[in-house]
Coordinates of C-alpha atoms and ligand atoms in Angstrom, one line a residue:
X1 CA -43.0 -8.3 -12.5
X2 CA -46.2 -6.6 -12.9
X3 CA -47.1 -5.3 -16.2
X4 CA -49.4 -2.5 -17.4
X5 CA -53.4 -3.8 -17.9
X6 CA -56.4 -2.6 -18.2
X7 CA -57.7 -5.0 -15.5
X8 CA -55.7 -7.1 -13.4
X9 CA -56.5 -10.6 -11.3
X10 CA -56.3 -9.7 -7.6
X11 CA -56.3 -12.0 -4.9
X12 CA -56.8 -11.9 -1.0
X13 CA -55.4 -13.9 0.9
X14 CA -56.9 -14.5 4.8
X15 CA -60.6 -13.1 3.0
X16 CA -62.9 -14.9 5.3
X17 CA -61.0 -12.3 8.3
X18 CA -62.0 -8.9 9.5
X19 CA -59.3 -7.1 7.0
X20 CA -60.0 -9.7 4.5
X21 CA -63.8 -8.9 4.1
X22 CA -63.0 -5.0 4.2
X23 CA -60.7 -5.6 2.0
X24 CA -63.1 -6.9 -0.9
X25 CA -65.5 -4.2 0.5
X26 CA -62.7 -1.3 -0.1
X27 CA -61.2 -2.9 -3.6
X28 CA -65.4 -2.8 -4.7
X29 CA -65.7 1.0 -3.6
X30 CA -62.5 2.2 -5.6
X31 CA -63.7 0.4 -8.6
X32 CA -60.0 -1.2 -8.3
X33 CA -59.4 -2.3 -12.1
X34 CA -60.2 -6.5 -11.3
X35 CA -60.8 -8.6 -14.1
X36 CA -61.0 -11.4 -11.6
X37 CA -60.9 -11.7 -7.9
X38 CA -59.8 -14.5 -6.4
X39 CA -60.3 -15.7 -2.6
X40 CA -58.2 -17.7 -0.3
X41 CA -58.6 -18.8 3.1
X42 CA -58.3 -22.0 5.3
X43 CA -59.5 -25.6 5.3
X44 CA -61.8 -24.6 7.3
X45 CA -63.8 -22.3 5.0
X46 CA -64.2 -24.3 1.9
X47 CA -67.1 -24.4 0.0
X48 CA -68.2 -20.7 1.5
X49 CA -68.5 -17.6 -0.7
X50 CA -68.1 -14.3 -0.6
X51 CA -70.2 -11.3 -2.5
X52 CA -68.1 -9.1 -4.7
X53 CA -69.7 -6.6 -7.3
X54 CA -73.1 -8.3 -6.2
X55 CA -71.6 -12.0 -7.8
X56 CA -70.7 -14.7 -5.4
X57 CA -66.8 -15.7 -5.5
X58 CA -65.9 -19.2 -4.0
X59 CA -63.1 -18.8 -1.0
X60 CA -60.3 -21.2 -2.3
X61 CA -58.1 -23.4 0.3
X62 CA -54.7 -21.5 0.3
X63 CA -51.8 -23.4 -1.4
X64 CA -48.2 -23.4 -2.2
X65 CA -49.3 -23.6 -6.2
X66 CA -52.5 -21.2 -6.3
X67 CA -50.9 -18.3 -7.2
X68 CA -50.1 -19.0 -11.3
X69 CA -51.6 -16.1 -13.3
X70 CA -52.1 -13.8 -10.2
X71 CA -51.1 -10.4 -10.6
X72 CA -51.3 -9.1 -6.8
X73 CA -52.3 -10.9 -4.0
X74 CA -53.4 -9.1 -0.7
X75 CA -52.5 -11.1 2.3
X76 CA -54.2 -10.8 5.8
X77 CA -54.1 -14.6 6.7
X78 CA -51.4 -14.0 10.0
X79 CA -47.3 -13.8 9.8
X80 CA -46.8 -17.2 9.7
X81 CA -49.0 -18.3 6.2
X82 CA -47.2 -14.5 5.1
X83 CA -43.3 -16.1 5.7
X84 CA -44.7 -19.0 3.5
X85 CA -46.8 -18.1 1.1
X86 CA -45.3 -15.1 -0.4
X87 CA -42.2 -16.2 -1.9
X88 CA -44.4 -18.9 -3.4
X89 CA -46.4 -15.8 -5.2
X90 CA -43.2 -14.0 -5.8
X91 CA -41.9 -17.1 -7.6
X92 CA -45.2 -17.2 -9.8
X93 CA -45.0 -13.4 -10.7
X94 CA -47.1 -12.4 -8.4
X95 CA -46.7 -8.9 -6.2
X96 CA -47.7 -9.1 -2.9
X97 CA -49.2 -6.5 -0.5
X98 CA -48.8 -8.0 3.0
X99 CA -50.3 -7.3 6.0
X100 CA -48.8 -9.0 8.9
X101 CA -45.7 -8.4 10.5
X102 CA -43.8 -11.3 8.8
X103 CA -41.7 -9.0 6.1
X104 CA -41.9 -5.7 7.7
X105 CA -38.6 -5.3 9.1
X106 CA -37.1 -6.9 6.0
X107 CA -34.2 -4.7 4.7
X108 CA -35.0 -5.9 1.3
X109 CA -39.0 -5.2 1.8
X110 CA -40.3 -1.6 1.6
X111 CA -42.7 -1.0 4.2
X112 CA -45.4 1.9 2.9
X113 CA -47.9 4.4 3.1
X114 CA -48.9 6.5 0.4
X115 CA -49.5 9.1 2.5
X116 CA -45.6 9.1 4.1
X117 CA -42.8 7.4 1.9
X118 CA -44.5 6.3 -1.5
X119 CA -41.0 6.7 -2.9
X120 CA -40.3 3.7 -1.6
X121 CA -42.5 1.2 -3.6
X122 CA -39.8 1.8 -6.6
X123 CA -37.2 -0.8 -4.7
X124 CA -39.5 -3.7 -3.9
X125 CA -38.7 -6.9 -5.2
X126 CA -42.3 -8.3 -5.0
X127 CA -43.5 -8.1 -1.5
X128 CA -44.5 -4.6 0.0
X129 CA -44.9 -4.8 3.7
X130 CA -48.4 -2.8 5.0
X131 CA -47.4 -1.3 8.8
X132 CA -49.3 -2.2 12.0
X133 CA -52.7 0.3 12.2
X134 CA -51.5 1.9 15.1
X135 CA -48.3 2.2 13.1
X136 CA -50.2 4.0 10.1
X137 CA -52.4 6.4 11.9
X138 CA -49.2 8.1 13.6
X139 CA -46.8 8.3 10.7
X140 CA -49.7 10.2 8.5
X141 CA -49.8 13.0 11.3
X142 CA -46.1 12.8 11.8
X143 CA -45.1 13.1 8.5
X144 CA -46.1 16.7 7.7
X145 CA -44.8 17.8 11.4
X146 CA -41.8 16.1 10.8
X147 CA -40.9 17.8 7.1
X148 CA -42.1 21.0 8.5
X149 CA -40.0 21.4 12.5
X150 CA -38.1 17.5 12.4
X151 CA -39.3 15.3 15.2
X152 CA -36.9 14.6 18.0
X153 CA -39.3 12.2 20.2
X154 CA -42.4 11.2 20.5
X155 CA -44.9 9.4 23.8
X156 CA -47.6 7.5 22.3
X157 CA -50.3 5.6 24.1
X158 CA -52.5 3.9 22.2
X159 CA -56.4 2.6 22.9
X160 CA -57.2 0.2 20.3
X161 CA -60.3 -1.6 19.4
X162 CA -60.7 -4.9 19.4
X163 CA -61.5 -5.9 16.0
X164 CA -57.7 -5.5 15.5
X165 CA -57.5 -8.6 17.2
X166 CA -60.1 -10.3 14.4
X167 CA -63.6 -11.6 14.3
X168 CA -63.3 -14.1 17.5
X169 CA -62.4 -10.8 19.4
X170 CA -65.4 -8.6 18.2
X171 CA -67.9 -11.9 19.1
X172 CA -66.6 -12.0 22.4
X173 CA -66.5 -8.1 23.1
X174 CA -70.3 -8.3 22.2
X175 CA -70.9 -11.6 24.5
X176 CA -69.4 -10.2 27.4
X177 CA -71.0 -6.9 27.1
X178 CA -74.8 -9.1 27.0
X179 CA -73.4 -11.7 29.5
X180 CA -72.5 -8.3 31.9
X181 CA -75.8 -6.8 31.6
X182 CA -77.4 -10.2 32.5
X183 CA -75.7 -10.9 35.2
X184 CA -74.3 -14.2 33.7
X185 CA -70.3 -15.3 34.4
X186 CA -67.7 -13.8 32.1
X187 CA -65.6 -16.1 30.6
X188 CA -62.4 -14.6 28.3
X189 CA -61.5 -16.9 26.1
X190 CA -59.5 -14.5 22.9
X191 CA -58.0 -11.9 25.7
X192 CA -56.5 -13.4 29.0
X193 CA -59.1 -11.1 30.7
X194 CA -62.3 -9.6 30.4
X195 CA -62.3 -7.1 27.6
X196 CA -66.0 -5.9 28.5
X197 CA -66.4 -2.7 30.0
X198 CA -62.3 -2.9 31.0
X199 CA -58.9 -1.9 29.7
X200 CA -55.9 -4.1 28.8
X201 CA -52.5 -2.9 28.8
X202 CA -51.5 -5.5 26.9
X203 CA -51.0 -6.2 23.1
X204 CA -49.1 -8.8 21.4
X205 CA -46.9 -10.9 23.5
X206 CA -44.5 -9.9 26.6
X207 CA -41.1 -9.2 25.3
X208 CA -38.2 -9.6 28.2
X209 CA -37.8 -6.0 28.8
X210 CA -41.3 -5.4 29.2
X211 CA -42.8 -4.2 26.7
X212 CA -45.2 -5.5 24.5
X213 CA -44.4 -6.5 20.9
X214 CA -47.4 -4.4 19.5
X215 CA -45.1 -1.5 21.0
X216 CA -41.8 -2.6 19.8
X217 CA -43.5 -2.8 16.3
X218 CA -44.9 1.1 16.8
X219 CA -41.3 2.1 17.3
X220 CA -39.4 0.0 14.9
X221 CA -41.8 0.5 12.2
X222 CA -41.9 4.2 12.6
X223 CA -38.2 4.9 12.3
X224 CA -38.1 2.6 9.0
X225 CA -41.4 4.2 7.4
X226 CA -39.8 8.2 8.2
X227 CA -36.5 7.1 7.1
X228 CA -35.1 8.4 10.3
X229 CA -33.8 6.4 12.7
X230 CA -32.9 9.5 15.3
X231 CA -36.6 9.9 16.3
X232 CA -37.0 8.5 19.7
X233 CA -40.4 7.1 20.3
X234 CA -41.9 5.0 23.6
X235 CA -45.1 3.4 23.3
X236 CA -47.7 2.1 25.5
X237 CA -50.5 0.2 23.6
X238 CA -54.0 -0.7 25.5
X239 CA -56.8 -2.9 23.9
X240 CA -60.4 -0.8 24.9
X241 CA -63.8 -2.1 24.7
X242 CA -64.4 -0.4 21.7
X243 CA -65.0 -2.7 18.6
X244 CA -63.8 -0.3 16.0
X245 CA -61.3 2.5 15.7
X246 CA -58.0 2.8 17.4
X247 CA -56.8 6.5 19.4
X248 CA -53.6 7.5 20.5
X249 CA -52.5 10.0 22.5
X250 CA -49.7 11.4 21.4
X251 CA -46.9 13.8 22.7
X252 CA -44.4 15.2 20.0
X253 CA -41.1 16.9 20.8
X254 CA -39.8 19.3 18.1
X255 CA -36.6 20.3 16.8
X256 CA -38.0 23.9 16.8
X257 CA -41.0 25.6 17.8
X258 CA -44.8 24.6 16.2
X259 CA -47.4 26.3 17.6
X260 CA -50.8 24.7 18.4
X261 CA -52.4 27.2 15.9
X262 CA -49.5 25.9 13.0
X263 CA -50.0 22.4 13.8
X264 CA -54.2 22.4 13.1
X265 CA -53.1 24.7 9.9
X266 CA -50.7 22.0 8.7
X267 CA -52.1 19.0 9.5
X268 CA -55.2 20.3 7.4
X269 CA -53.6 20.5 3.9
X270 CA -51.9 17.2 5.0
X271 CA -53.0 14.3 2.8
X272 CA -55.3 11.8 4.2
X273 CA -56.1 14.0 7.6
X274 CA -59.0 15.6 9.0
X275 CA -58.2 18.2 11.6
X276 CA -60.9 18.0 14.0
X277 CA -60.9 20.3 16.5
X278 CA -63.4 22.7 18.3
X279 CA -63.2 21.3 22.5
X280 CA -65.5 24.2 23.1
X281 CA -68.0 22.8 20.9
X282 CA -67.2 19.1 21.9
X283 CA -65.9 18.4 19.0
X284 CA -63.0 16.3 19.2
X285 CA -62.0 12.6 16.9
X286 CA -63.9 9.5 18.6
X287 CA -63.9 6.1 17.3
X288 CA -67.5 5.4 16.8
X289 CA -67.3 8.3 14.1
X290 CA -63.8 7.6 12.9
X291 CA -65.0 3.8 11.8
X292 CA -65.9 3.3 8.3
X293 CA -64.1 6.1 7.5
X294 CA -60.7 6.6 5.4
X295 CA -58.8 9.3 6.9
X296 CA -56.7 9.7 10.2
X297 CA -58.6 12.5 12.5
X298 CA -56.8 14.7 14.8
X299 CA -58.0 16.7 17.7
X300 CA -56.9 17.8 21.0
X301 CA -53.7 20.0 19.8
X302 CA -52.6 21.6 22.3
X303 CA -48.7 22.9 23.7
X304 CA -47.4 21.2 26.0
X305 CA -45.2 23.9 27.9
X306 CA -43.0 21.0 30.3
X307 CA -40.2 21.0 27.2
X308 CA -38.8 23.4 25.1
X309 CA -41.1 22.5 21.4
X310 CA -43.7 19.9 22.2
X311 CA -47.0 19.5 21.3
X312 CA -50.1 17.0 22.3
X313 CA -52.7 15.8 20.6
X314 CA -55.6 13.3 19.8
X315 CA -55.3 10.7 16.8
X316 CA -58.1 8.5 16.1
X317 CA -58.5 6.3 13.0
X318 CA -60.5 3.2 11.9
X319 CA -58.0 0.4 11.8
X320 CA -59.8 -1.7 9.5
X321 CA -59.4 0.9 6.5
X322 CA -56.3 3.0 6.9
X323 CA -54.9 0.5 9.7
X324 CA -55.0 -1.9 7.2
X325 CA -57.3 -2.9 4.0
X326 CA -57.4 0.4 2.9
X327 CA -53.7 1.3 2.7
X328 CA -53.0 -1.9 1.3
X329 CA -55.5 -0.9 -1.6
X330 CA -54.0 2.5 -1.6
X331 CA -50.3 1.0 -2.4
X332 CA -51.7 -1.6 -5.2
X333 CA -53.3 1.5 -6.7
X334 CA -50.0 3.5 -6.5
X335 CA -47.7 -0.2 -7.5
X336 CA -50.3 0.2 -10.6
X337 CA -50.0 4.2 -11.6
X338 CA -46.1 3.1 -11.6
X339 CA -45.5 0.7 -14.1
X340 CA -44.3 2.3 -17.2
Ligands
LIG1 P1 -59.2 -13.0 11.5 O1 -60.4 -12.2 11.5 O2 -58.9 -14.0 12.6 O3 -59.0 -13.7 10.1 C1 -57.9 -14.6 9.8 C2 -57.9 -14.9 8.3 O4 -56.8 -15.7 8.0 C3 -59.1 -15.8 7.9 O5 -59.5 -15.5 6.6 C4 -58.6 -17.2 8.0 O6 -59.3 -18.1 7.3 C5 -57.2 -17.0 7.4 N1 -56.3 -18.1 7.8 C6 -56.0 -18.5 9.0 N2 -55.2 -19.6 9.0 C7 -55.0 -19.9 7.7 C8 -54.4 -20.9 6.9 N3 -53.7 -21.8 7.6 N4 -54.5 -20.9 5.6 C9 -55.2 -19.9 5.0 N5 -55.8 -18.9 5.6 C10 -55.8 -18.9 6.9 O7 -57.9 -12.0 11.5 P2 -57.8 -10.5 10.9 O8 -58.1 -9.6 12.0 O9 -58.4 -10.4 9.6 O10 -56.2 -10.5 10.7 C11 -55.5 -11.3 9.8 C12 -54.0 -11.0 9.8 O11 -53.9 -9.7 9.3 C13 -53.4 -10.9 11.2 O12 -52.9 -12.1 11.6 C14 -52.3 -9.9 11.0 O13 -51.1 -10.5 10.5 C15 -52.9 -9.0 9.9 N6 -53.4 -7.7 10.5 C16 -52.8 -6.6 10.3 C17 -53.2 -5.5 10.9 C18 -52.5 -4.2 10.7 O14 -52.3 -3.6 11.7 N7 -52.1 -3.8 9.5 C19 -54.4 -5.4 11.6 C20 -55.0 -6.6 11.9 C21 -54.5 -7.7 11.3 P3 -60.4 -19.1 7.9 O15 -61.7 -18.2 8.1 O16 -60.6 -20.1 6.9 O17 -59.9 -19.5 9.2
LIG2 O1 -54.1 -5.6 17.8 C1 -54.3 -4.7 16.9 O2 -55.0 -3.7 17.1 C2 -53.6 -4.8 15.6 C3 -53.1 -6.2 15.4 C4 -52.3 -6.6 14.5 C5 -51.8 -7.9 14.3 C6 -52.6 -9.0 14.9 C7 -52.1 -10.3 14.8 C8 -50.9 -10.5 14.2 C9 -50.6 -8.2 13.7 C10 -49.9 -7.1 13.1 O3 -50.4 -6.6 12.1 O4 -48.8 -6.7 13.5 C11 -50.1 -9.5 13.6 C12 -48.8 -9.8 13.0 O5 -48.9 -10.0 11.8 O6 -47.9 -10.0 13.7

């Protein structure tokens, strides 16, 4: 179990990746209390380092034994090194913030953000599940409309960058948009097609009835962070040509009424949210402002008059930070304001 320090050894796991390297970034801007950071990645990046607090830290080849005197380990190395790894770090007294899907769903893992259902960190048993980024940015700007009128179902359709895919996805983004503009063949090679001045409807794997797993996750994911399973949500998620920031459209039907006017008044005392919102000025959340940023930025609220209580509006956040390294720094930080 974790115990009280003044500074604790962290470790990221998957630190060569696109969350991995923000990650370091974000731990370095909070001045998280590290006495020593440790990296971890594959085979394939030995020998490489990384810059922390301007000092070079060696990446580490990821093991079943590397975890002894590790108080927290970050992981963003893909669900499959998660379902293996962790209960090695467990074992070793380790806590671990993971960021895949492997333990999400997990009755016995707590699946958090700050922002939504911090309550729940009190149960885990040493792994804390981080939600999908499309996930995140939604519950954050549910949450407070949700306490305040009780959600009764929600339409979400998502646009989402591709550096949620990783770094292979943001090279070939930038070589198709060059190879376009020169005239040269495309060739996809991360997405099954072009991603260069197109849209995908199409995230995570094909499930039998259709959908996507990406969207699955959104709904599952959702009910478990808001503790209410009633909420009926449908999701379709889209992969854009835009390398960083994810949007969502999002309709919200309402238990009782919430008027456009409420909504921008709520969501602005609402932790973590930046109402952004003056059409007539065109001024409205995009992605290319959203990235590098920490909080979730609405815009767009508007009725929507077709049912009874429902409401529309325009959620855009960088997936990198909240969507993932961020919130998983934000739930170390709260795991370490915890311990007694
Ligand atoms: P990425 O850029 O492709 O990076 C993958 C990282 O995992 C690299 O550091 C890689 O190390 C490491 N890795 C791969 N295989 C490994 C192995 N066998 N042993 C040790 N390390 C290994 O991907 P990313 O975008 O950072 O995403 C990484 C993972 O984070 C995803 O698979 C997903 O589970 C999670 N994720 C979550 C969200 C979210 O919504 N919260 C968003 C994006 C990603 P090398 O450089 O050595 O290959
Ligand atoms: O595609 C995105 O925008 C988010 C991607 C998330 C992701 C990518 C690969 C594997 C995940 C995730 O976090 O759900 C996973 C996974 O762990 O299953």
């Amino acid at each position: 179990m974790l115990k009280k320090k003044d500074k604790y050894v962290v470790a990221v796991v998957g630190a060569t990746g696109a969350v991995g390297n923000e990650m370091i970034a974000v731990l370095e801007e909070r001045k998280f209390s590290i006495g020593q950071l440790r990296l971890f990645a594959s085979e394939r990046s030995e020998g490489k380092t990384l810059e922390f607090c301007d000092k070079a830290v060696t990446v580490e080849i990821l093991g079943e034994n590397v975890f002894k005197g590790i108080d927290i380990a970050l992981f963003s190395a893909g669900a499959e090194r998660s379902l293996h790894f962790a209960p090695f770090a467990v074992k070793a007294g380790c806590v671990v913030v993971d960021n895949s899907s492997a333990w999400r769903m997990d009755p016995n893992v707590p699946l958090v953000v700050p922002e939504v259902n911090p309550q729940d960190l009190k149960w885990h048993k040493g792994i804390i599940a981080n939600p999908n980024c499309s996930t995140i940015q939604m519950v954050v700007v549910m949450k407070p409309i949700h306490d305040a009128v009780k959600i009764k179902r929600v339409v979400v359709t998502t646009f989402q960058s591709v550096s949620g895919t990783g770094k292979r996805a943001m090279e070939e983004l930038l070589q198709q948009s060059s190879d376009m503009l020169n005239f040269k063949e495309i060739k996809p090679v991360v997405y099954p097609h072009q991603i260069a001045f197109n849209c995908l409807p199409h995230i995570d794997k094909f499930m039998e009835d259709g959908y996507t797993k990406e969207e699955i996750k959104m709904v599952n994911e959702t009910k478990k962070i808001m503790g209410d399973d009633s909420i009926r949500i449908t999701a379709t998620t889209v992969r854009v040509p835009v390398f960083r920031g994810h949007s969502e459209s999002v309709n919200i039907e309402t238990e009782e009424k919430l008027t456009a006017n409420e909504a921008r008044v709520l969501l602005s005392s609402a932790p973590g949210i930046i109402v952004y919102d003056a059409p007539e000025k065109n001024i409205y959340p995009l992605p290319v402002y959203a990235a590098g940023k920490d909080e979730v930025y609405v815009g767009r609220i508007r009725e929507d008059d077709t049912v009874e209580n429902g409401i529309n509006m325009w959620v855009v956040s960088d997936n990198l930070r909240k969507g993932a390294a961020l919130n998983a720094v934000q739930i170390a930080e709260k795991l370490i304001t915890q311990i007694k």
